XYZ file of C-alpha atoms in Angstrom:
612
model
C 60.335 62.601 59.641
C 63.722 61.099 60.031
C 65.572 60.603 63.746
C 68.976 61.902 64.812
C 70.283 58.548 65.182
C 71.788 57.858 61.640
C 72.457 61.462 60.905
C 75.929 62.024 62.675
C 76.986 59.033 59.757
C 75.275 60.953 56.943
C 77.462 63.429 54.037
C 76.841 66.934 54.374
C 75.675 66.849 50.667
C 72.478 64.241 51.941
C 72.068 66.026 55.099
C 71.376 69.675 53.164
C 68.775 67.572 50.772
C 67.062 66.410 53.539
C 67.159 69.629 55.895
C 66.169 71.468 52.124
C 62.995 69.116 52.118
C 62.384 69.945 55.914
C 62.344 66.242 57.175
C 64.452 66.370 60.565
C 62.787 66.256 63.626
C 65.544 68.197 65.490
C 66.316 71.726 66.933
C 69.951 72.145 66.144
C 73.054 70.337 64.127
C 75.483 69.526 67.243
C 76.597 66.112 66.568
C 75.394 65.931 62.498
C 77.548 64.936 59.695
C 80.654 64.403 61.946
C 84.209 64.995 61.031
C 83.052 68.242 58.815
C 82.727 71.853 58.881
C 79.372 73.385 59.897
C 79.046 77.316 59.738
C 77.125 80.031 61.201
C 74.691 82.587 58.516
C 75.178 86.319 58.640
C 73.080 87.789 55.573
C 72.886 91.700 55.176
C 72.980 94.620 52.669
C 75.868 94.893 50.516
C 76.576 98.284 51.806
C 77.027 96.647 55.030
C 79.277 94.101 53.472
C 82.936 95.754 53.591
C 82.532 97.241 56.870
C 81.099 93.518 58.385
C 84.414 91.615 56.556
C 86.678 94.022 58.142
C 84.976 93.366 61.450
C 85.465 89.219 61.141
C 88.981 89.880 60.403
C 89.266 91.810 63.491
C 87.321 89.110 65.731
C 88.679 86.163 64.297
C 88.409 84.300 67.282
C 84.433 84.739 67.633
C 84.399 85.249 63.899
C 86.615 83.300 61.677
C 85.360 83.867 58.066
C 85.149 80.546 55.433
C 83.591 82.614 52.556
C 81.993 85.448 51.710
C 79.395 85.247 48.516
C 78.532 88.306 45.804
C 75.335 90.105 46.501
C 72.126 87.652 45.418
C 74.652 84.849 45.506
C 72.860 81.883 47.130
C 75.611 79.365 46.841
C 78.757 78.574 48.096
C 80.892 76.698 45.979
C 84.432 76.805 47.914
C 82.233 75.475 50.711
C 79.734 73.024 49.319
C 78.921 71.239 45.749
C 75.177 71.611 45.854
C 73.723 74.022 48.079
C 71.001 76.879 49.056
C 72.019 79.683 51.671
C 68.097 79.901 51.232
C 66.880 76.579 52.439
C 69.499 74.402 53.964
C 69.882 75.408 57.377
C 67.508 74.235 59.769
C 66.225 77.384 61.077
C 66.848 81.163 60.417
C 66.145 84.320 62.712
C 64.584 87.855 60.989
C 66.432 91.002 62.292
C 64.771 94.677 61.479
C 66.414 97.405 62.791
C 68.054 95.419 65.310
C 64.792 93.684 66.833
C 64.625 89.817 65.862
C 60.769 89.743 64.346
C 60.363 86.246 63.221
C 61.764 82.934 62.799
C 61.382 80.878 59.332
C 62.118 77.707 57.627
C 62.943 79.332 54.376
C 64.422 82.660 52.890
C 62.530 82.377 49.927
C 59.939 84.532 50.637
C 62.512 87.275 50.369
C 64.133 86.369 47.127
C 64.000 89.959 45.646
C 66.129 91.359 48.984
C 68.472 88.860 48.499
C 69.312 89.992 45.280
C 71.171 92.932 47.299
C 72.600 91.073 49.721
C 75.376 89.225 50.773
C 75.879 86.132 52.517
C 78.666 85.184 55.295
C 79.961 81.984 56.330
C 81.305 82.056 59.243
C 83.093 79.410 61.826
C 81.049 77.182 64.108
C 82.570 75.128 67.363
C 80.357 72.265 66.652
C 82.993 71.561 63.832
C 85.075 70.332 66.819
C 83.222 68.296 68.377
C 84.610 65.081 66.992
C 88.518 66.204 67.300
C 86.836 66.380 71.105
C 85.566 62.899 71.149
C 88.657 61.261 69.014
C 90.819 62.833 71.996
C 88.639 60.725 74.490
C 86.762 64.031 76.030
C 83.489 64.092 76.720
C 81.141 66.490 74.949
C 78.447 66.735 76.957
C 75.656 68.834 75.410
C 75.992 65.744 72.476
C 75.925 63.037 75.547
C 73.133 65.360 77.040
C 71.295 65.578 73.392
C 70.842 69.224 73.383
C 72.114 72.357 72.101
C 75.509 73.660 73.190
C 75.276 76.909 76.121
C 75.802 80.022 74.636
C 76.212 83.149 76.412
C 76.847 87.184 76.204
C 79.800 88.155 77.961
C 81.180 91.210 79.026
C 84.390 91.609 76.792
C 84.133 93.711 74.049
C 84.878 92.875 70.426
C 86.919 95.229 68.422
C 84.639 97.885 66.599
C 84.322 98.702 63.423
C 81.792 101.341 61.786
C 78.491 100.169 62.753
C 79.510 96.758 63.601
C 80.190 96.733 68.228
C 79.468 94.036 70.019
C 80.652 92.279 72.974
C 81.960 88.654 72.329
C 79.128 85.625 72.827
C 80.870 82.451 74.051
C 79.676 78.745 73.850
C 80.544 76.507 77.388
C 81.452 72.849 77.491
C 82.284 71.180 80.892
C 85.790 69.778 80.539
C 86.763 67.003 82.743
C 89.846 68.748 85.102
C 91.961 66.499 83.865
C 91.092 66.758 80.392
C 91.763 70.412 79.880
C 95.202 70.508 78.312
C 94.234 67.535 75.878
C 91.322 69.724 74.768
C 93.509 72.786 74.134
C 95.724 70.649 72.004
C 92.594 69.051 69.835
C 90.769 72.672 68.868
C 94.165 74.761 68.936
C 94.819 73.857 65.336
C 91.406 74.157 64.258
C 91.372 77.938 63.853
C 88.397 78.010 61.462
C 86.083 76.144 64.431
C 87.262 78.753 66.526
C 90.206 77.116 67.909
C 91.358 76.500 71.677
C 89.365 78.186 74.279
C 89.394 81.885 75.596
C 88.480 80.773 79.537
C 88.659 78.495 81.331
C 87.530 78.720 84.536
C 84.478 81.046 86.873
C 82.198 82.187 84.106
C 81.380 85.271 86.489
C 85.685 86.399 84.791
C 83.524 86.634 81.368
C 80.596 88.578 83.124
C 78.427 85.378 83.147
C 76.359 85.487 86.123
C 74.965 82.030 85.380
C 75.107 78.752 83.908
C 71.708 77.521 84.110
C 70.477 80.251 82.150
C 72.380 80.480 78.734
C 71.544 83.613 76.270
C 71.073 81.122 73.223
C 70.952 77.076 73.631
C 70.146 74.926 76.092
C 71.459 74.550 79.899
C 74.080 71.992 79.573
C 74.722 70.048 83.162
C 77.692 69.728 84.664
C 79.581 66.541 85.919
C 81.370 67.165 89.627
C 85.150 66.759 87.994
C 83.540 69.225 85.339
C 85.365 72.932 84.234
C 83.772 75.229 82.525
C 85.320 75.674 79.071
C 84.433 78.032 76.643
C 84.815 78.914 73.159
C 84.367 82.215 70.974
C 80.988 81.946 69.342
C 79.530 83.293 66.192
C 76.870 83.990 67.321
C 78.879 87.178 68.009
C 77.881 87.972 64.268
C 74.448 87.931 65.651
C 74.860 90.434 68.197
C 76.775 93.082 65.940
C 73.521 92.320 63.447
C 71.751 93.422 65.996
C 73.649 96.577 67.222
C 73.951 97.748 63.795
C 70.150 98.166 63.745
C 70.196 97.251 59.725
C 66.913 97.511 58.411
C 67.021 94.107 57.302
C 69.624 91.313 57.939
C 69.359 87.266 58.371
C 71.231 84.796 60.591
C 71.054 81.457 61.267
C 69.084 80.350 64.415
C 72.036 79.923 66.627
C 72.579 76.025 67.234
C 70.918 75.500 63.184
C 74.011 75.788 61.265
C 75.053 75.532 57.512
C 76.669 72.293 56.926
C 79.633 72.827 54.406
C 81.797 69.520 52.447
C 85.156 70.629 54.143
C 86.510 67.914 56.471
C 88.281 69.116 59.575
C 91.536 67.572 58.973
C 92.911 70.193 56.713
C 95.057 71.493 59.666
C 99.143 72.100 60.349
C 100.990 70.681 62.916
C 102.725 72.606 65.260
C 105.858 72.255 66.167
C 106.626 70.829 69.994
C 107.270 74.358 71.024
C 104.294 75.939 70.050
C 102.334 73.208 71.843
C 100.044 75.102 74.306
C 100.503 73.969 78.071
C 97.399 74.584 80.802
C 98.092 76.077 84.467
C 95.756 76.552 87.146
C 96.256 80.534 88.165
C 93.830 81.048 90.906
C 91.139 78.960 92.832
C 89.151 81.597 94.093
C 87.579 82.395 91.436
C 88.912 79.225 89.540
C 91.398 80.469 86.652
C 93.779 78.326 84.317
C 95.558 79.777 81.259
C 97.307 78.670 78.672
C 100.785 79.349 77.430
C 103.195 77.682 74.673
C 105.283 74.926 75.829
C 107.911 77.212 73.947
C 107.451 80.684 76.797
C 107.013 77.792 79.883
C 110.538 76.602 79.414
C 111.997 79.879 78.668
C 110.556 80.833 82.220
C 111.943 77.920 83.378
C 114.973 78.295 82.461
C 114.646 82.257 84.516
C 113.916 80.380 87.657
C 116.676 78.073 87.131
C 119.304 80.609 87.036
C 118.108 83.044 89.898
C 117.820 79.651 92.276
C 121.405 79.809 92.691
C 122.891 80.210 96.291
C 125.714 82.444 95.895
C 125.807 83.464 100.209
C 125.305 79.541 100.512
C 122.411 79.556 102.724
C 120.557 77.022 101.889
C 117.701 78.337 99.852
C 118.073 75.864 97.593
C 115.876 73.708 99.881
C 112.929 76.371 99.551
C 112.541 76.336 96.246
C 108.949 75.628 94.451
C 109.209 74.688 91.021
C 107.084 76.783 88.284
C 106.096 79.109 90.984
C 107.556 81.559 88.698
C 105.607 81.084 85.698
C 102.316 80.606 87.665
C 103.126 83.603 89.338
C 103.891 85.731 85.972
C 100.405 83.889 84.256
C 98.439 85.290 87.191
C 100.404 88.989 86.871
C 100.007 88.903 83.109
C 95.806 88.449 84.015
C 96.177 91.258 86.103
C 94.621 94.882 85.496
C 96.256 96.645 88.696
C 99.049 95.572 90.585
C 100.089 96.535 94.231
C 104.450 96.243 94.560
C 106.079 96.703 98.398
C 109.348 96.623 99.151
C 111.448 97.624 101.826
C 113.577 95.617 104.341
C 115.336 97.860 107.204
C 117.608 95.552 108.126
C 120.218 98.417 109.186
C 118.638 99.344 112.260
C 121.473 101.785 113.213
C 121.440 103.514 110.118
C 119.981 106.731 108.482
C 117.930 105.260 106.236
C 117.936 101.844 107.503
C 116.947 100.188 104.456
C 118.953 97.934 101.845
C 119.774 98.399 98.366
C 118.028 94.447 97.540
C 114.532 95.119 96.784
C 114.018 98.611 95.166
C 116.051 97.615 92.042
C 113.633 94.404 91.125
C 110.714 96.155 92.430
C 111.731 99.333 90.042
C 111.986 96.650 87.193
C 108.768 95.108 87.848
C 107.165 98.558 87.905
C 108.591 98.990 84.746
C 107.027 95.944 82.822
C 103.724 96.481 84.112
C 104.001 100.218 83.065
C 104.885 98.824 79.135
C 102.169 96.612 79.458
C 99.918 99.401 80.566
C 98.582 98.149 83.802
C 97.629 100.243 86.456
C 100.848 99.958 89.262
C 101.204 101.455 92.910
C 103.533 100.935 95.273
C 103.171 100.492 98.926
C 105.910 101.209 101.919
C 106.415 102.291 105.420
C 105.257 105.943 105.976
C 109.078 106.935 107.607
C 110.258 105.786 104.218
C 107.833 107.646 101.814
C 110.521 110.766 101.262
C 113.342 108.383 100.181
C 111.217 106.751 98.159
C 109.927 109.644 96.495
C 113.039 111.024 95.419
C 114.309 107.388 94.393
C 110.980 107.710 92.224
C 111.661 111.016 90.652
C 115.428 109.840 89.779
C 114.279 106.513 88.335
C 112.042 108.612 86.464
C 114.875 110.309 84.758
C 117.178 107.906 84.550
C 114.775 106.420 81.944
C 113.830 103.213 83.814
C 110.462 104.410 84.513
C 108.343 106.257 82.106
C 106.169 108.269 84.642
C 105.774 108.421 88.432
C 104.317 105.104 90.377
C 101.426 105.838 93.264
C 103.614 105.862 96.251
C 100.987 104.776 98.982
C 101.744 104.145 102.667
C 99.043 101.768 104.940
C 98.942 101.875 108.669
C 96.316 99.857 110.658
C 93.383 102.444 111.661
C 90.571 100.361 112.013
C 89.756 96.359 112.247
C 88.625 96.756 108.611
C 91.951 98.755 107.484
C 93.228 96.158 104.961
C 89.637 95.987 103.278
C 89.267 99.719 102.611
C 92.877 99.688 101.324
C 93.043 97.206 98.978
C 88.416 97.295 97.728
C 86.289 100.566 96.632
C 84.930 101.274 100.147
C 85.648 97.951 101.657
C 83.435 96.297 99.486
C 85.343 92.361 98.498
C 83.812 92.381 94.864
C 84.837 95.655 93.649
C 89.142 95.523 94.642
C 91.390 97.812 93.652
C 94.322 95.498 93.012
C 94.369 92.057 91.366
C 97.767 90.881 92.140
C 99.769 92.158 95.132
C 104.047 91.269 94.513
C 106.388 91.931 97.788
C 109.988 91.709 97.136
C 112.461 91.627 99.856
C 109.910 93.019 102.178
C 110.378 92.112 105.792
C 107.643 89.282 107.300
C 105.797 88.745 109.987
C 107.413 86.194 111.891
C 105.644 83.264 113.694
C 105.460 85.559 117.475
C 104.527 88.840 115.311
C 107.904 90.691 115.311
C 109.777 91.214 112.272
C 113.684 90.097 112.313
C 116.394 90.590 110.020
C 118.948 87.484 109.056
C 120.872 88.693 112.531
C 118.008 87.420 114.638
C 117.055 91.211 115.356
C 113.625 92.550 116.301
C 113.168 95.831 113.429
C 109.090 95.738 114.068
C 109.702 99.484 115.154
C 110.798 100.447 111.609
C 108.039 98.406 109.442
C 104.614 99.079 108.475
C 101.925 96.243 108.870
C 101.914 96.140 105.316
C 101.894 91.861 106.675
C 97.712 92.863 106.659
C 97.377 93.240 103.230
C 98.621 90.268 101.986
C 96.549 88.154 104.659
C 93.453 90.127 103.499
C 93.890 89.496 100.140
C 93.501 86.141 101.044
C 89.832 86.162 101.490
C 89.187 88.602 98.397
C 88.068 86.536 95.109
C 90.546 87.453 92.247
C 93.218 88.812 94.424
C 96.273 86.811 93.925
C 99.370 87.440 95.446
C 102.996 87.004 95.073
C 106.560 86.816 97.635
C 109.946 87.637 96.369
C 112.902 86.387 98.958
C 116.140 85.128 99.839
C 116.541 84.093 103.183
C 113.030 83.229 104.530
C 112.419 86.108 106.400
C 110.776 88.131 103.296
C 107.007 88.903 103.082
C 105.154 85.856 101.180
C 107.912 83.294 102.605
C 105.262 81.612 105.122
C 104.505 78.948 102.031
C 108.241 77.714 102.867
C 108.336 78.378 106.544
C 108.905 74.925 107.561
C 112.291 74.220 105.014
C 113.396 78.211 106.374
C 113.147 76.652 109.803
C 114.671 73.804 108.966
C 117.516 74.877 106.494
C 117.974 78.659 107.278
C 120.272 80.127 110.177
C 117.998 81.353 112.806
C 115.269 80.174 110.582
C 113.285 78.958 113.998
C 112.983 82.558 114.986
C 113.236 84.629 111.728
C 110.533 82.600 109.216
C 108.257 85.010 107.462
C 104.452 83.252 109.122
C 102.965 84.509 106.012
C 101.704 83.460 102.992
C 101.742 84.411 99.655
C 99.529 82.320 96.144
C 103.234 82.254 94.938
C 106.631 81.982 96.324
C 110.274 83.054 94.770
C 113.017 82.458 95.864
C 116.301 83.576 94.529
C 119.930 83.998 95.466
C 118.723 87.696 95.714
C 115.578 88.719 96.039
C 116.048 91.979 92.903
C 117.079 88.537 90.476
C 113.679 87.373 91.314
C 112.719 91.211 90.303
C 114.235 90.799 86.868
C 113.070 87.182 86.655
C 109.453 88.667 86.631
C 110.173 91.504 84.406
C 111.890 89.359 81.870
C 108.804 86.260 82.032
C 106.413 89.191 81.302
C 107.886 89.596 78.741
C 108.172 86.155 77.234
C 104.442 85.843 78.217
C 103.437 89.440 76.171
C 105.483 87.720 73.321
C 103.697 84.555 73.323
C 101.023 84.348 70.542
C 99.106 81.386 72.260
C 99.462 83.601 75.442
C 98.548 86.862 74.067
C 95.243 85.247 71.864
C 93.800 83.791 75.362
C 94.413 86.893 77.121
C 92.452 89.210 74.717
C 89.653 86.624 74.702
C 90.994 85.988 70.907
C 89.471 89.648 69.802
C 90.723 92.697 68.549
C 94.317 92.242 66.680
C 97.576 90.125 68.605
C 99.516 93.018 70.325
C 103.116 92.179 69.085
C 102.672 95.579 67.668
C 104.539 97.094 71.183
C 106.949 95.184 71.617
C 109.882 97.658 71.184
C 107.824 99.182 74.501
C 108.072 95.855 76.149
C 111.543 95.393 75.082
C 112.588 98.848 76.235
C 111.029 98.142 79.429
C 113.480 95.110 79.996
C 116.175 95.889 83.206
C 119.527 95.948 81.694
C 123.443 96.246 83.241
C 123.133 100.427 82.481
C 120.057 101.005 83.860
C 120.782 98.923 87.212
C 124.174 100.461 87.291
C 122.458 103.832 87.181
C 119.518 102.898 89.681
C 122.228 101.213 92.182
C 124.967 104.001 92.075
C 121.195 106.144 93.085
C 120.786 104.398 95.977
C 123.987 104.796 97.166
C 123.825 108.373 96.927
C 121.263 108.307 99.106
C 122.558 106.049 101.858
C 120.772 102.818 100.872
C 123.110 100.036 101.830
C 124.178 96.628 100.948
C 122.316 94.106 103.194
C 125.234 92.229 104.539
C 127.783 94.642 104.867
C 126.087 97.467 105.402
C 128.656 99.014 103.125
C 127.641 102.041 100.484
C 129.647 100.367 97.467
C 128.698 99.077 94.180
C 127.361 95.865 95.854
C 124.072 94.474 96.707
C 124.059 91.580 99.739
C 127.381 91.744 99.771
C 128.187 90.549 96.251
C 129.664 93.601 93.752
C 127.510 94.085 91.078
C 130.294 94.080 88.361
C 130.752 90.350 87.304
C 127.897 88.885 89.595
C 124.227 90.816 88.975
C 125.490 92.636 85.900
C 126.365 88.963 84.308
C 123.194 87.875 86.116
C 121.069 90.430 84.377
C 122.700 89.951 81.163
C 121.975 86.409 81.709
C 118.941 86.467 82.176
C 118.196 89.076 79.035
């Protein structure tokens, strides 16, 4: 029997001989015949053939097809010079009707149902491996000399006919600080899978835990380790499987089919389309990955709504890239929980200001494109006004359908809780990002004060509660739009707003939000998010990681997305609403085409047309 140590050295074409003669004294081909395709076996009927091709090209993350032979074809020649789909992996599973019934050696045996049937080569990760190592990352389950972790998760593959599944994933631990530099080495390599669907808890993919994969071995962890993982074709196995075919082959997962192709047939990307990594969340832990193209476009967004046209001095609480972290996390999000509302004109019927509705109106109307769940929450003496702003949005065009208009008030120590999880309960929530824009904050003493220096606490909700609660929920991320310091989610900058704000001593919002925005006003920052929602939905590198790289990209909608976008005609509309209905401009208190004092002709309608 011959030992692993030479065999990473050996050619593909020696390595089938020898696994053809069965002379290895291994369990799997992680490591073998480095610098070269290997690919996972999927052998069934022919009449099963079409309808499984169909479903690769719909999964082409988990299932990204090399070749597909004719029916009783045992060879491969785009693939390989000399080879045997019958005898030159190491191991192969028996499926009937769904139930694996045997492994074997050999398919020889079954020559005669081979004859109508048709063999698939498929992708496998371990064809990455050494991109991994000539990038100076570890790969452990090599350095551990076992088979990679492979697990079921819960994320459904796109269906075809017979073939459903839910997507199987393979984990390596990452060093932290190797993540980005192993996005950029398996991006390009499309046909091992390419870069990673998750990175991050495993309990996001449905993986309860590590220790006990679904195929392969437990692979340890290092401390500075990450979880990384990879679509797996072993997904192929799993539709085998649900299809219940009477009789179908695969490879034993980890035994793969060792083809001639070298990995370096690959195209460069350009600098733009070079994927960047950012940490989303640490409870659960959460990166993603966007192009270095989208990232600067966001950039750019923040850039121009930082500017300090009341020259306050918010330029001092900026926080650079909270904007695209914040719009990564939103973009992960299933349901997302919007307040706004700042009642600054205490003397006033309504007391509120026109800054806030308009961006959180805009942000609504992404999220409703992008067909997440959306709700807004406000102060219970406000929920009329807001209803009938609603209904006129609504027909103005700028939303498609009526948002959840939800009120909270503090009835019990566990309020927050039931409001924002299915009966209290922290693992099932209801929302998974919560946004406040121009909301008033909870200062340091527990009153609420406008940019005056004026206690309003009589006139706002404890809506505060929600955002501290979220805190201590797992996958709950939150977000605060402001201007002055004094806004909901500002507590991340209180120290500058004391510092660099008028009456920022007294005023300073004493909570927290994940993320912080700050803008010259706070609806910019509303259009800011709209418009990097965007740029995210229209990121392929974005869009691939989100959808787990299943189903089909979704540039399909974006004429929805686009049509969702604020623009000058729509805000015009939506503002002239407001003043109809008494909501005022924040510093003047006047009912004119102006928000915080600025007129919206030549300053937000060339602000929104910038930022379009």
């Amino acid at each position: 029997m011959l030992l692993t140590g030479s065999l990473k050295s050996l050619l593909p074409q020696a390595l089938r001989r020898i696994i053809r003669c069965n002379r290895l004294s291994i369990s799997n081909t992680s490591g073998m015949a480095e610098g070269y395709k290997q690919a996972n076996v999927v052998i069934l009927h022919k009449s099963l053939a079409d309808d499984f091709e169909k479903f690769c090209h719909a999964n082409k993350g988990p299932l990204p097809l090399l070749y597909r032979s004719k029916p009783g074809d045992w060879k491969c020649p785009a693939l390989s010079s000399d080879s045997d789909i019958r005898t030159d992996c190491l191991q192969y599973r028996l499926y009937e009707y769904g139930a694996c019934t045997g492994s074997l050696k050999s398919l020889k045996e079954y020559a005669e149902q081979l004859k109508d049937m048709v063999t698939f080569y498929l992708g496998c990760s371990f064809s990455f491996e050494k991109a991994l190592q000539n990038a100076g990352i570890p790969v452990r389950n090599v350095e551990q000399k076992c088979n990679v972790s492979m697990y079921k998760t819960a994320v459904p593959c796109y269906s075809v006919s017979a073939f459903c599944c839910n997507l199987v994933v393979t984990m390596r631990p990452i060093p932290a600080n190797k993540l980005e530099a192993t996005v950029l080495a398996t991006s390009e390599l499309e046909a091992a899978h390419g870069a990673p669907v998750h990175m991050g808890n495993p309990g996001l993919l449905g993986i309860q835990d590590l220790s006990k994969p679904d195929y392969g071995d437990p692979v340890h962890l290092h401390p500075s380790d990450i979880p990384v993982f990879w679509a797996c074709g072993v997904t192929g196995v799993e539709a085998i499987i649900n299809c219940r075919s009477p009789l179908a082959f695969t490879h034993s997962p980890g035994c793969m089919f060792i083809t001639d192709l070298k990995n370096d047939d690959v195209t460069v990307r350009s600098s733009r389309e070079v994927p960047q990594v950012h940490c989303i969340s640490q409870d659960p832990l959460h990166y993603s990955i966007v192009s270095a193209e989208a990232a600067q476009k966001i950039k750019t967004l923040e850039s121009l709504i930082g500017i300090d046209p009341g020259d306050r001095g918010i330029i001092h609480l900026h926080r650079q890239d909270e904007l695209l972290k914040s719009c990564l996390s939103i973009s992960h999000a299933r349901s997302v929980l919007i307040t706004t509302g700042f009642p600054t004109h205490f003397t006033y019927e309504p007391p509120e200001e026109n800054d806030g509705p308009p961006g959180a109106f805009a942000i609504a109307a992404m999220l409703q494109a992008l067909e997440k769940e959306v709700a807004i929450v406000t102060d219970q003496r406000a929920m009329d006004l807001n209803r009938k702003i609603m209904e006129e949005a609504v027909q103005l065009g700028i939303l498609k359908r009526p948002i959840p208009l939800l009120s909270y008030q503090k009835e019990s120590t566990d309020a927050a809780l039931m409001f924002l999880c299915e009966n209290g309960n922290c693992g099932r929530p209801k929302f998974d990002h919560l946004i406040a824009i121009e909301r008033a904050g909870m200062a340091a003493d527990g009153n609420y004060y406008n940019a005056r220096k004026v206690n309003i606490k009589h006139l706002v909700d404890p809506i505060d509660e929600l955002f501290l609660a979220a805190k201590n929920i797992p996958g709950v991320t939150t977000t605060g739009i402001g201007d002055g310091g004094n806004e909901l989610g500002m507590g991340k900058v209180k120290d500058a707003v004391k510092k660099y704000i008028k009456n920022g001593d007294v005023i300073a919002c004493d909570v927290e939000a994940d993320f912080t925005i700050v803008a010259g006003v706070s609806n910019w920052g509303g259009y800011a998010i709209a418009c990097a929602l965007y740029i995210l939905s229209t990121c392929e590198i974005h869009d691939r990681y989100l959808r787990k790289a299943v189903g089909f990209p979704q540039l399909s909608k974006k004429m929805v997305w686009l049509s969702a976008l604020p623009s000058v005609t729509k805000e015009e509309k939506f503002l002239k609403t407001l003043v109809q209905h008494g909501v005022r401009s924040g510093k003047t208190a006047s009912l004119e085409m102006e928000v915080d004092g600025l007129p919206f002709y030549n300053t937000h309608s060339l602000m929104i047309e910038k930022l379009l």
